[in-house]
């Protein structure tokens, strides 16, 4: 396999592994083809009014203020007298769309929506609105259309304000709610003069849906503890009271209207939602009117394990909690329409004020409706699985289902309603469990074939490393060739069997890819069988205990990196362990001061992962410190290197220029900051300097000498200039500290190489990036190179998580680009922030490049080791992909997987870039070019004199 082929195959393998998670984890649970279930008894209500206060927390509504008066007096009076109340427990992600889907369609939105964008309908689904005769909706253009679009026929009417009004309402979001209330009043008034509308309104099974977005908007803008949010609750309460009187008056107080008041999700104290904090998942539910139980006194202490009842002053009123999806069957039962076909809700009987007979029949309909979904799912699975491989869900076989139907009907006929209800509840629980059993049926099979492919690929890479870069090479014998042909036949056979098997199961085409990919991958692994044999043969000559030690260390190290994706603080631990390296490896005895420097820099860097990322205050003083530190470091370096190698006049001028630039950048940042604080806007001078710094950072390093440390210093100075103007706080200190550690690392690696063979000692200071690497001097891989590559991966991850998290770039402070622009421009801002994120990577990559040059290793073999390390990490993240949780959790778990898998490609691109940055040089003027081709220190001194001489007599 040549290198391009290898690259393409690797890319293909990774792309397939990535796509596979969508078939394994994110598949729609919805099935189609069920029959709607009707309750044979008349419903208690003719119409239903549903209020959804978007983003209303349970405690914000229920808890009285400090004086003990309620913010929502009308709703509280209902809780105390006319209705039933409780907490509706929502599921993550606590977002508007999934919340409304659970409320109105009764199922928890499938996560496949993640991949398909959640504003559109990923699938057609049934809802209470769809089952109703007519539904009128008022509210936000983000929510209403999805229920109208999903409905069959046109019996769902939506009235939305223009999207621009949501912006317009930014001064006072409660206007969104007032709009809804006013529209409903106007609508009901207009109906009196419109005969067709009037007759529609007087039909049965009608739904009115009032979506109140004001609270959500106010909560995001001002947080839930604010005056705005709390006053908005009062406004909603008044509005609900007014709406009830409007409806009651319109229908002549016929007592046939049911009211449900709830929320789609809550909100955290800092004004966000999406995750699983109780403030987000606990929402209020209050229901009253036709068919609903009036307030009940709680005779004994209520069975809820939280302290809310006391907090809310509602201990004596019976509380009935529900899951959010249970509200859909409740609403269906009230107006007598079939429960939405995909609903997984269970009818909350305690809310109903009706005969036991009605309750039993409703519960039976609920059970059959869920059983229908189960049956469809079983049929689907049976069709796509070979009969002898099919393992059915044992709890709910066909005969057990039939037995259930017979027995429950019998109980209802005999009037044993309580027994019948209990029976139905058991069946619902079993059917729901069965549904999830079949939903995840293929997961194990697909998962293991993907993992098999992954392991095969990684083993192949390991074999390639051994074959080309380690000293195990041995010419292939003719016997190997023969068995190679045999292998080929065996693997083609296996491939055919797998395809035939999938064909029989009529699997989707993607399954073929996942299952067939491991076959060629493993074929190549077995083709390299000879290497494995050689490896086994050479085992006695290998330092076994050392190998084993390395294996343990690297395994532990990879685990540590995986955990650090979840807990940044793990990197601190990693850095402290790394600090011990000179003592473990015995380098301390050889280079005492360098080892101490190594430990100190590790400890300094270890502080950064402990510092917070989000919500910190900007502090310019840190940036000033960082500027001073950079200048101090470069001065120290220049002084120490001056004695050793001498510094060309040209370089000296460049360095002084660059150090002045650092000063200028610090000044620009400080002045911009103070001018913005005084609201004087961004000074043009600052803006010009910032952009000039950014632009020059790409080519100024190319002007400097290609001497290892000279070039590195020049790169560092120009990168730090950019970083400084993009910083607002402590993160400005990160690149200087990181580069200190990197500087020590280069020195330590040199020592480590010297320990192994003294003969090839090269003075670090005399190494030149531009020198052509002598291919004969490239050495074989050693065990130590695994450690080197691991260090590299570790530092890359430090660069990644050191000051923040690249995966949540939106958590970056926009204040950090204020030196460049103050008007909001997502593209430029994003670009600048990306560049800021990249800078630490470039520092690490340049260091790695230096180490490759100084230890004479081929970058290809090192990248292969990095590939193995990152693939092993990706395998971890494959198992950690989440299909449950907030969008953020799900998104993060996917992004971890993607980040780790694409790490190698990213690093390869970065390496090309740093190679140019380190080894290319722009020379201005023909004469000087000649001089810089010499690199002997003595020559340099002479040239130095020559140049001084020349300057005296300029040409
Ligand atoms: Zn919402
Ligand atoms: Zn929101």
CSV table of C-alpha atoms in Angstrom, one decimal, residues 405-839:
chain,number,residue,atom,x,y,z
A,405,UNK,CA,-57.2,-8.5,26.2
A,406,UNK,CA,-59.6,-11.3,27.1
A,407,UNK,CA,-59.0,-11.0,30.8
A,408,UNK,CA,-59.3,-7.2,30.9
A,409,UNK,CA,-62.5,-7.2,28.9
A,410,UNK,CA,-63.9,-9.7,31.2
A,411,UNK,CA,-63.0,-7.6,34.3
A,412,UNK,CA,-64.6,-4.5,32.8
A,413,UNK,CA,-67.8,-6.5,32.0
A,414,UNK,CA,-68.0,-7.8,35.5
A,415,UNK,CA,-67.6,-4.3,36.8
A,416,UNK,CA,-64.3,-5.0,38.5
A,417,UNK,CA,-62.9,-1.7,37.3
A,418,UNK,CA,-60.0,-1.3,39.8
A,419,UNK,CA,-58.6,-4.7,38.8
A,420,UNK,CA,-58.9,-3.9,35.2
A,421,UNK,CA,-57.0,-0.6,35.7
A,422,UNK,CA,-54.2,-2.4,37.5
A,423,UNK,CA,-54.0,-4.9,34.7
A,424,UNK,CA,-53.7,-2.2,32.1
A,425,UNK,CA,-51.0,-0.4,34.1
A,426,UNK,CA,-48.9,-3.6,34.1
A,427,UNK,CA,-49.3,-4.1,30.4
A,428,UNK,CA,-48.4,-0.5,29.6
A,429,UNK,CA,-45.2,-0.9,31.6
A,430,UNK,CA,-44.3,-4.1,29.8
A,431,UNK,CA,-45.1,-2.8,26.4
A,432,UNK,CA,-43.0,0.3,26.9
A,433,UNK,CA,-40.1,-1.8,28.0
A,434,UNK,CA,-40.6,-4.1,25.0
A,435,UNK,CA,-40.6,-1.0,22.7
A,436,UNK,CA,-37.2,0.0,23.9
A,437,UNK,CA,-36.0,-3.6,23.7
A,438,UNK,CA,-36.8,-3.7,20.0
A,439,UNK,CA,-35.6,-0.1,19.4
A,440,UNK,CA,-32.1,-1.0,20.5
A,441,UNK,CA,-32.2,-4.5,19.0
A,442,UNK,CA,-29.5,-4.0,16.4
A,443,UNK,CA,-27.3,-1.9,18.5
A,444,UNK,CA,-25.1,-4.7,19.7
A,445,UNK,CA,-24.7,-6.3,16.3
A,446,UNK,CA,-23.8,-3.1,14.5
A,447,UNK,CA,-21.7,-1.8,17.4
A,448,UNK,CA,-19.6,-4.9,17.5
A,449,UNK,CA,-19.0,-5.0,13.8
A,450,UNK,CA,-17.9,-1.4,13.8
A,451,UNK,CA,-15.6,-2.0,16.8
A,452,UNK,CA,-14.2,-5.0,15.0
A,453,UNK,CA,-13.4,-2.9,12.0
A,454,UNK,CA,-11.8,-0.2,14.2
A,455,UNK,CA,-9.6,-2.7,16.0
A,456,UNK,CA,-8.6,-4.2,12.7
A,457,UNK,CA,-7.6,-0.8,11.3
A,458,UNK,CA,-5.6,0.1,14.4
A,459,UNK,CA,-3.8,-3.3,14.3
A,460,UNK,CA,-3.0,-2.7,10.7
A,461,UNK,CA,-1.4,0.6,11.5
A,462,UNK,CA,0.6,-0.9,14.3
A,463,UNK,CA,1.9,-3.6,11.9
A,464,UNK,CA,2.8,-1.0,9.3
A,465,UNK,CA,4.8,0.9,11.9
A,466,UNK,CA,6.6,-2.3,12.9
A,467,UNK,CA,7.2,-3.3,9.3
A,468,UNK,CA,8.6,0.0,8.0
A,469,UNK,CA,10.2,1.6,11.0
A,470,UNK,CA,11.3,-1.0,13.4
A,471,UNK,CA,14.2,-3.4,13.0
A,472,UNK,CA,12.2,-6.5,12.5
A,473,UNK,CA,12.4,-6.6,8.8
A,474,UNK,CA,12.9,-9.9,7.0
A,475,UNK,CA,12.4,-10.8,3.4
A,476,UNK,CA,9.1,-12.6,2.6
A,477,UNK,CA,9.6,-16.3,1.8
A,478,UNK,CA,7.7,-18.0,-1.0
A,479,UNK,CA,5.8,-20.0,1.5
A,480,UNK,CA,4.3,-16.7,2.8
A,481,UNK,CA,3.1,-15.8,-0.7
A,482,UNK,CA,1.2,-19.1,-1.1
A,483,UNK,CA,-0.6,-18.8,2.2
A,484,UNK,CA,-1.3,-15.2,1.1
A,485,UNK,CA,-3.4,-16.5,-1.8
A,486,UNK,CA,-5.2,-18.8,0.5
A,487,UNK,CA,-6.0,-16.0,2.8
A,488,UNK,CA,-7.5,-14.1,-0.1
A,489,UNK,CA,-9.9,-16.9,-0.8
A,490,UNK,CA,-10.9,-17.2,2.8
A,491,UNK,CA,-11.7,-13.5,3.1
A,492,UNK,CA,-13.6,-13.3,-0.1
A,493,UNK,CA,-15.6,-16.3,1.2
A,494,UNK,CA,-16.3,-14.5,4.5
A,495,UNK,CA,-17.4,-11.4,2.6
A,496,UNK,CA,-19.8,-13.4,0.5
A,497,UNK,CA,-21.3,-15.1,3.5
A,498,UNK,CA,-21.8,-11.8,5.3
A,499,UNK,CA,-23.5,-10.2,2.3
A,500,UNK,CA,-25.7,-13.2,1.8
A,501,UNK,CA,-26.7,-13.0,5.5
A,502,UNK,CA,-27.6,-9.3,5.2
A,503,UNK,CA,-29.5,-10.0,2.0
A,504,UNK,CA,-31.6,-12.6,3.7
A,505,UNK,CA,-32.4,-10.1,6.5
A,506,UNK,CA,-33.2,-7.4,3.9
A,507,UNK,CA,-31.0,-5.0,5.8
A,508,UNK,CA,-30.6,-1.4,4.8
A,509,UNK,CA,-27.6,-0.7,2.5
A,510,UNK,CA,-25.7,1.1,5.2
A,511,UNK,CA,-25.5,-2.2,7.2
A,512,UNK,CA,-23.6,-3.7,4.3
A,513,UNK,CA,-20.9,-1.1,4.7
A,514,UNK,CA,-20.6,-1.5,8.4
A,515,UNK,CA,-20.4,-5.3,8.2
A,516,UNK,CA,-18.3,-5.7,5.1
A,517,UNK,CA,-15.7,-3.0,6.0
A,518,UNK,CA,-14.0,-5.2,8.6
A,519,UNK,CA,-13.4,-7.9,6.1
A,520,UNK,CA,-10.8,-6.2,3.8
A,521,UNK,CA,-9.3,-4.5,6.9
A,522,UNK,CA,-8.7,-7.8,8.6
A,523,UNK,CA,-7.5,-9.3,5.3
A,524,UNK,CA,-4.7,-6.7,5.2
A,525,UNK,CA,-3.9,-7.4,8.9
A,526,UNK,CA,-3.5,-11.1,8.2
A,527,UNK,CA,-1.5,-10.4,5.1
A,528,UNK,CA,1.1,-8.9,7.3
A,529,UNK,CA,1.1,-12.0,9.4
A,530,UNK,CA,4.8,-12.5,8.7
A,531,UNK,CA,5.6,-9.4,10.7
A,532,UNK,CA,3.7,-10.8,13.6
A,533,UNK,CA,5.7,-14.0,13.4
A,534,UNK,CA,8.9,-12.1,13.3
A,535,UNK,CA,7.8,-10.1,16.3
A,536,UNK,CA,7.1,-13.2,18.2
A,537,UNK,CA,10.4,-14.7,17.2
A,538,UNK,CA,12.3,-11.7,18.3
A,539,UNK,CA,10.5,-11.5,21.7
A,540,UNK,CA,13.4,-13.1,23.6
A,541,UNK,CA,15.7,-10.3,22.5
A,542,UNK,CA,13.3,-7.5,23.5
A,543,UNK,CA,13.5,-5.9,26.9
A,544,UNK,CA,10.2,-7.4,28.0
A,545,UNK,CA,9.7,-5.8,31.3
A,546,UNK,CA,10.4,-2.4,29.7
A,547,UNK,CA,7.8,-3.1,27.0
A,548,UNK,CA,5.3,-4.1,29.5
A,549,UNK,CA,6.0,-1.0,31.5
A,550,UNK,CA,5.5,1.2,28.5
A,551,UNK,CA,2.3,-0.6,27.6
A,552,UNK,CA,0.9,0.0,31.1
A,553,UNK,CA,2.0,3.7,31.1
A,554,UNK,CA,0.5,4.4,27.7
A,555,UNK,CA,-2.8,2.7,28.5
A,556,UNK,CA,-3.0,4.7,31.7
A,557,UNK,CA,-2.1,7.8,29.8
A,558,UNK,CA,-4.8,7.3,27.1
A,559,UNK,CA,-7.4,6.7,29.9
A,560,UNK,CA,-6.3,10.0,31.5
A,561,UNK,CA,-6.7,11.9,28.2
A,562,UNK,CA,-10.2,10.4,27.7
A,563,UNK,CA,-11.3,11.4,31.1
A,564,UNK,CA,-9.8,14.9,30.6
A,565,UNK,CA,-12.4,15.5,27.9
A,566,UNK,CA,-15.0,15.4,30.7
A,567,UNK,CA,-13.0,16.8,33.6
A,568,UNK,CA,-10.4,19.4,32.6
A,569,UNK,CA,-8.8,19.1,36.0
A,570,UNK,CA,-7.5,15.6,35.0
A,571,UNK,CA,-4.9,17.5,32.8
A,572,UNK,CA,-3.6,19.0,36.0
A,573,UNK,CA,-3.0,15.6,37.4
A,574,UNK,CA,-1.4,14.5,34.1
A,575,UNK,CA,1.0,17.5,34.2
A,576,UNK,CA,2.0,16.7,37.8
A,577,UNK,CA,2.8,13.1,36.8
A,578,UNK,CA,4.6,14.4,33.7
A,579,UNK,CA,6.7,16.6,36.0
A,580,UNK,CA,8.1,13.4,37.6
A,581,UNK,CA,9.5,12.2,34.3
A,582,UNK,CA,13.2,13.4,34.8
A,583,UNK,CA,13.3,11.5,38.1
A,584,UNK,CA,11.8,8.3,36.7
A,585,UNK,CA,13.9,8.2,33.6
A,586,UNK,CA,17.1,9.1,35.4
A,587,UNK,CA,17.6,12.3,33.4
A,588,UNK,CA,17.8,14.2,36.6
A,589,UNK,CA,21.3,13.0,37.3
A,590,UNK,CA,22.5,14.3,33.9
A,591,UNK,CA,20.8,17.6,33.7
A,592,UNK,CA,19.8,18.9,37.1
A,593,UNK,CA,18.9,22.5,36.2
A,594,UNK,CA,16.9,21.5,33.2
A,595,UNK,CA,15.0,18.9,35.2
A,596,UNK,CA,14.1,21.5,37.8
A,597,UNK,CA,13.0,23.8,35.1
A,598,UNK,CA,10.9,21.0,33.6
A,599,UNK,CA,9.1,20.4,37.0
A,600,UNK,CA,8.5,24.1,37.6
A,601,UNK,CA,7.0,24.7,34.1
A,602,UNK,CA,4.8,21.6,34.4
A,603,UNK,CA,3.5,22.8,37.7
A,604,UNK,CA,2.9,26.3,36.4
A,605,UNK,CA,1.0,25.0,33.4
A,606,UNK,CA,-1.0,22.7,35.7
A,607,UNK,CA,-2.7,25.7,37.1
A,608,UNK,CA,-4.5,26.6,33.9
A,609,UNK,CA,-6.9,23.6,33.6
A,610,UNK,CA,-8.1,24.4,37.1
A,611,UNK,CA,-9.3,27.9,36.2
A,612,UNK,CA,-12.9,28.4,35.1
A,613,UNK,CA,-13.9,28.9,31.5
A,614,UNK,CA,-17.3,30.5,31.3
A,615,UNK,CA,-18.6,33.6,33.0
A,616,UNK,CA,-15.3,35.0,34.2
A,617,UNK,CA,-14.6,38.7,34.5
A,618,UNK,CA,-12.1,40.2,32.1
A,619,UNK,CA,-8.9,41.4,33.8
A,620,UNK,CA,-6.5,43.4,31.8
A,621,UNK,CA,-3.7,43.2,34.4
A,622,UNK,CA,-3.1,39.5,33.5
A,623,UNK,CA,-2.6,40.5,29.9
A,624,UNK,CA,-0.1,43.2,31.0
A,625,UNK,CA,1.7,40.5,33.1
A,626,UNK,CA,1.8,38.2,30.1
A,627,UNK,CA,3.4,40.9,28.0
A,628,UNK,CA,6.0,41.5,30.6
A,629,UNK,CA,6.6,37.8,31.1
A,630,UNK,CA,7.1,37.3,27.3
A,631,UNK,CA,9.6,40.2,27.2
A,632,UNK,CA,11.5,38.8,30.2
A,633,UNK,CA,11.7,35.3,28.7
A,634,UNK,CA,13.0,36.6,25.4
A,635,UNK,CA,15.5,38.8,27.1
A,636,UNK,CA,16.8,35.9,29.2
A,637,UNK,CA,17.0,33.8,26.1
A,638,UNK,CA,18.8,36.4,24.1
A,639,UNK,CA,21.4,37.0,26.9
A,640,UNK,CA,22.1,33.3,27.3
A,641,UNK,CA,22.3,32.5,23.6
A,642,UNK,CA,24.5,35.5,22.8
A,643,UNK,CA,27.5,34.0,24.5
A,644,UNK,CA,27.0,30.6,22.8
A,645,UNK,CA,26.3,31.2,19.1
A,646,UNK,CA,26.4,34.9,18.6
A,647,UNK,CA,23.5,36.8,17.0
A,648,UNK,CA,23.5,38.3,13.7
A,649,UNK,CA,22.9,42.0,13.5
A,650,UNK,CA,19.9,41.4,11.3
A,651,UNK,CA,18.4,38.9,13.8
A,652,UNK,CA,19.1,41.2,16.6
A,653,UNK,CA,17.3,44.0,15.0
A,654,UNK,CA,14.4,41.7,14.2
A,655,UNK,CA,14.1,40.5,17.8
A,656,UNK,CA,14.2,44.1,19.1
A,657,UNK,CA,11.5,45.0,16.7
A,658,UNK,CA,9.4,42.1,17.7
A,659,UNK,CA,9.8,42.9,21.4
A,660,UNK,CA,8.8,46.4,20.7
A,661,UNK,CA,5.8,45.0,18.9
A,662,UNK,CA,4.8,43.1,22.0
A,663,UNK,CA,5.0,46.3,24.0
A,664,UNK,CA,2.9,48.1,21.4
A,665,UNK,CA,0.3,45.3,21.5
A,666,UNK,CA,0.0,45.5,25.3
A,667,UNK,CA,-0.4,49.2,25.1
A,668,UNK,CA,-3.1,48.9,22.4
A,669,UNK,CA,-5.0,46.4,24.4
A,670,UNK,CA,-4.9,48.5,27.6
A,671,UNK,CA,-5.9,51.7,25.7
A,672,UNK,CA,-8.7,50.0,23.8
A,673,UNK,CA,-10.0,48.5,27.0
A,674,UNK,CA,-10.1,51.8,28.9
A,675,UNK,CA,-11.6,53.7,26.0
A,676,UNK,CA,-14.3,51.1,25.7
A,677,UNK,CA,-15.0,51.3,29.3
A,678,UNK,CA,-15.4,55.0,29.0
A,679,UNK,CA,-17.8,54.3,26.1
A,680,UNK,CA,-15.6,56.2,23.7
A,681,UNK,CA,-15.6,53.5,21.1
A,682,UNK,CA,-12.7,51.7,19.5
A,683,UNK,CA,-9.7,54.0,18.6
A,684,UNK,CA,-8.8,53.7,14.9
A,685,UNK,CA,-5.1,53.5,15.9
A,686,UNK,CA,-5.7,50.4,18.0
A,687,UNK,CA,-7.7,48.8,15.2
A,688,UNK,CA,-5.0,49.4,12.7
A,689,UNK,CA,-2.3,48.1,15.0
A,690,UNK,CA,-4.3,45.0,15.7
A,691,UNK,CA,-5.0,44.1,12.1
A,692,UNK,CA,-1.4,44.9,11.2
A,693,UNK,CA,-0.1,42.5,14.0
A,694,UNK,CA,-2.4,39.8,12.8
A,695,UNK,CA,-1.3,40.2,9.2
A,696,UNK,CA,2.4,40.4,10.0
A,697,UNK,CA,2.3,37.3,12.2
A,698,UNK,CA,2.2,35.1,9.1
A,699,UNK,CA,5.5,36.3,7.6
A,700,UNK,CA,7.6,38.1,10.1
A,701,UNK,CA,9.0,34.8,11.5
A,702,UNK,CA,10.1,34.0,8.0
A,703,UNK,CA,12.5,36.9,8.1
A,704,UNK,CA,14.5,35.5,10.9
A,705,UNK,CA,17.4,33.0,10.8
A,706,UNK,CA,16.5,29.3,10.5
A,707,UNK,CA,18.6,28.5,13.5
A,708,UNK,CA,16.4,26.3,15.7
A,709,UNK,CA,15.9,28.5,18.7
A,710,UNK,CA,16.2,31.8,16.8
A,711,UNK,CA,13.4,30.8,14.6
A,712,UNK,CA,11.3,29.5,17.4
A,713,UNK,CA,11.7,32.7,19.4
A,714,UNK,CA,10.6,34.7,16.4
A,715,UNK,CA,7.6,32.6,15.8
A,716,UNK,CA,6.7,32.7,19.5
A,717,UNK,CA,7.0,36.5,19.6
A,718,UNK,CA,4.7,37.1,16.6
A,719,UNK,CA,2.2,34.6,17.8
A,720,UNK,CA,2.1,36.1,21.3
A,721,UNK,CA,1.5,39.5,19.9
A,722,UNK,CA,-1.7,38.3,18.2
A,723,UNK,CA,-2.7,36.3,21.3
A,724,UNK,CA,-2.3,39.4,23.5
A,725,UNK,CA,-4.6,41.6,21.5
A,726,UNK,CA,-7.2,38.8,21.5
A,727,UNK,CA,-7.0,38.2,25.3
A,728,UNK,CA,-9.1,39.6,28.1
A,729,UNK,CA,-7.9,37.7,31.1
A,730,UNK,CA,-5.6,35.1,32.5
A,731,UNK,CA,-5.5,33.1,29.3
A,732,UNK,CA,-2.9,35.5,28.0
A,733,UNK,CA,-0.4,33.9,30.3
A,734,UNK,CA,-1.0,30.5,28.7
A,735,UNK,CA,1.2,30.8,25.6
A,736,UNK,CA,4.3,32.1,27.5
A,737,UNK,CA,4.1,29.4,30.1
A,738,UNK,CA,3.4,26.7,27.5
A,739,UNK,CA,6.4,27.8,25.4
A,740,UNK,CA,8.6,27.7,28.5
A,741,UNK,CA,7.6,24.1,29.0
A,742,UNK,CA,8.1,23.4,25.3
A,743,UNK,CA,11.6,25.0,25.4
A,744,UNK,CA,12.6,22.7,28.3
A,745,UNK,CA,11.0,19.8,26.5
A,746,UNK,CA,13.3,20.2,23.4
A,747,UNK,CA,16.3,20.3,25.7
A,748,UNK,CA,15.2,17.3,27.7
A,749,UNK,CA,14.5,15.2,24.6
A,750,UNK,CA,18.0,16.0,23.4
A,751,UNK,CA,19.3,14.7,26.7
A,752,UNK,CA,17.1,11.6,26.4
A,753,UNK,CA,18.6,10.8,23.0
A,754,UNK,CA,22.1,11.3,24.2
A,755,UNK,CA,21.5,8.8,27.0
A,756,UNK,CA,21.0,6.2,24.4
A,757,UNK,CA,23.9,6.8,22.1
A,758,UNK,CA,26.5,9.3,22.9
A,759,UNK,CA,28.2,9.2,19.5
A,760,UNK,CA,25.6,11.2,17.6
A,761,UNK,CA,25.5,14.1,20.0
A,762,UNK,CA,24.6,17.4,18.2
A,763,UNK,CA,24.6,20.8,19.7
A,764,UNK,CA,21.0,22.0,19.9
A,765,UNK,CA,22.0,25.5,19.2
A,766,UNK,CA,23.7,24.7,16.0
A,767,UNK,CA,20.7,22.8,14.5
A,768,UNK,CA,19.2,24.5,11.5
A,769,UNK,CA,15.6,23.9,10.3
A,770,UNK,CA,16.6,24.6,6.7
A,771,UNK,CA,19.2,21.9,6.6
A,772,UNK,CA,18.2,19.0,4.5
A,773,UNK,CA,17.7,16.0,6.6
A,774,UNK,CA,20.2,13.4,5.7
A,775,UNK,CA,18.1,10.3,5.0
A,776,UNK,CA,20.8,7.9,6.0
A,777,UNK,CA,20.9,9.4,9.4
A,778,UNK,CA,17.2,8.9,10.1
A,779,UNK,CA,17.1,6.2,12.7
A,780,UNK,CA,14.8,3.3,13.5
A,781,UNK,CA,11.9,3.7,15.9
A,782,UNK,CA,12.6,3.0,19.5
A,783,UNK,CA,10.3,2.3,22.4
A,784,UNK,CA,11.1,5.8,23.6
A,785,UNK,CA,9.4,7.2,20.5
A,786,UNK,CA,6.1,6.0,21.8
A,787,UNK,CA,6.6,8.1,24.9
A,788,UNK,CA,7.6,11.1,22.6
A,789,UNK,CA,4.4,10.7,20.5
A,790,UNK,CA,2.3,10.3,23.6
A,791,UNK,CA,3.8,13.5,25.1
A,792,UNK,CA,3.0,15.2,21.8
A,793,UNK,CA,-0.7,14.1,21.9
A,794,UNK,CA,-0.8,15.1,25.6
A,795,UNK,CA,0.4,18.6,24.9
A,796,UNK,CA,-1.9,18.9,21.9
A,797,UNK,CA,-4.8,18.2,24.3
A,798,UNK,CA,-3.4,20.7,26.8
A,799,UNK,CA,-3.4,23.3,24.0
A,800,UNK,CA,-7.0,22.3,23.4
A,801,UNK,CA,-8.4,22.4,26.9
A,802,UNK,CA,-5.8,24.5,28.6
A,803,UNK,CA,-7.8,27.7,28.6
A,804,UNK,CA,-11.2,26.6,27.5
A,805,UNK,CA,-12.9,24.2,25.3
A,806,UNK,CA,-12.8,24.4,21.5
A,807,UNK,CA,-16.0,22.4,21.3
A,808,UNK,CA,-18.0,25.2,22.9
A,809,UNK,CA,-16.6,28.1,20.9
A,810,UNK,CA,-19.7,30.1,21.7
A,811,UNK,CA,-18.7,30.2,25.3
A,812,UNK,CA,-15.8,32.3,24.2
A,813,UNK,CA,-16.0,35.9,25.3
A,814,UNK,CA,-16.8,38.3,22.4
A,815,UNK,CA,-15.0,40.9,24.4
A,816,UNK,CA,-11.8,39.3,23.3
A,817,UNK,CA,-12.1,40.6,19.7
A,818,UNK,CA,-12.9,44.2,20.7
A,819,UNK,CA,-9.5,45.3,19.6
A,820,UNK,CA,-10.4,44.3,16.0
A,821,UNK,CA,-14.0,45.2,15.7
A,822,UNK,CA,-16.9,46.2,17.9
A,823,UNK,CA,-19.8,45.6,15.6
A,824,UNK,CA,-21.2,42.1,15.6
A,825,UNK,CA,-20.0,40.1,12.7
A,826,UNK,CA,-20.1,36.3,13.4
A,827,UNK,CA,-17.8,35.3,10.5
A,828,UNK,CA,-14.9,37.7,11.4
A,829,UNK,CA,-15.4,37.1,15.1
A,830,UNK,CA,-15.4,33.3,14.6
A,831,UNK,CA,-12.4,33.5,12.4
A,832,UNK,CA,-10.4,35.5,14.9
A,833,UNK,CA,-11.4,33.2,17.8
A,834,UNK,CA,-10.4,30.2,15.7
A,835,UNK,CA,-7.0,31.8,15.1
A,836,UNK,CA,-6.7,32.4,18.8
A,837,UNK,CA,-7.5,28.8,19.6
A,838,UNK,CA,-5.0,27.6,17.0
A,839,UNK,CA,-2.0,29.5,18.4
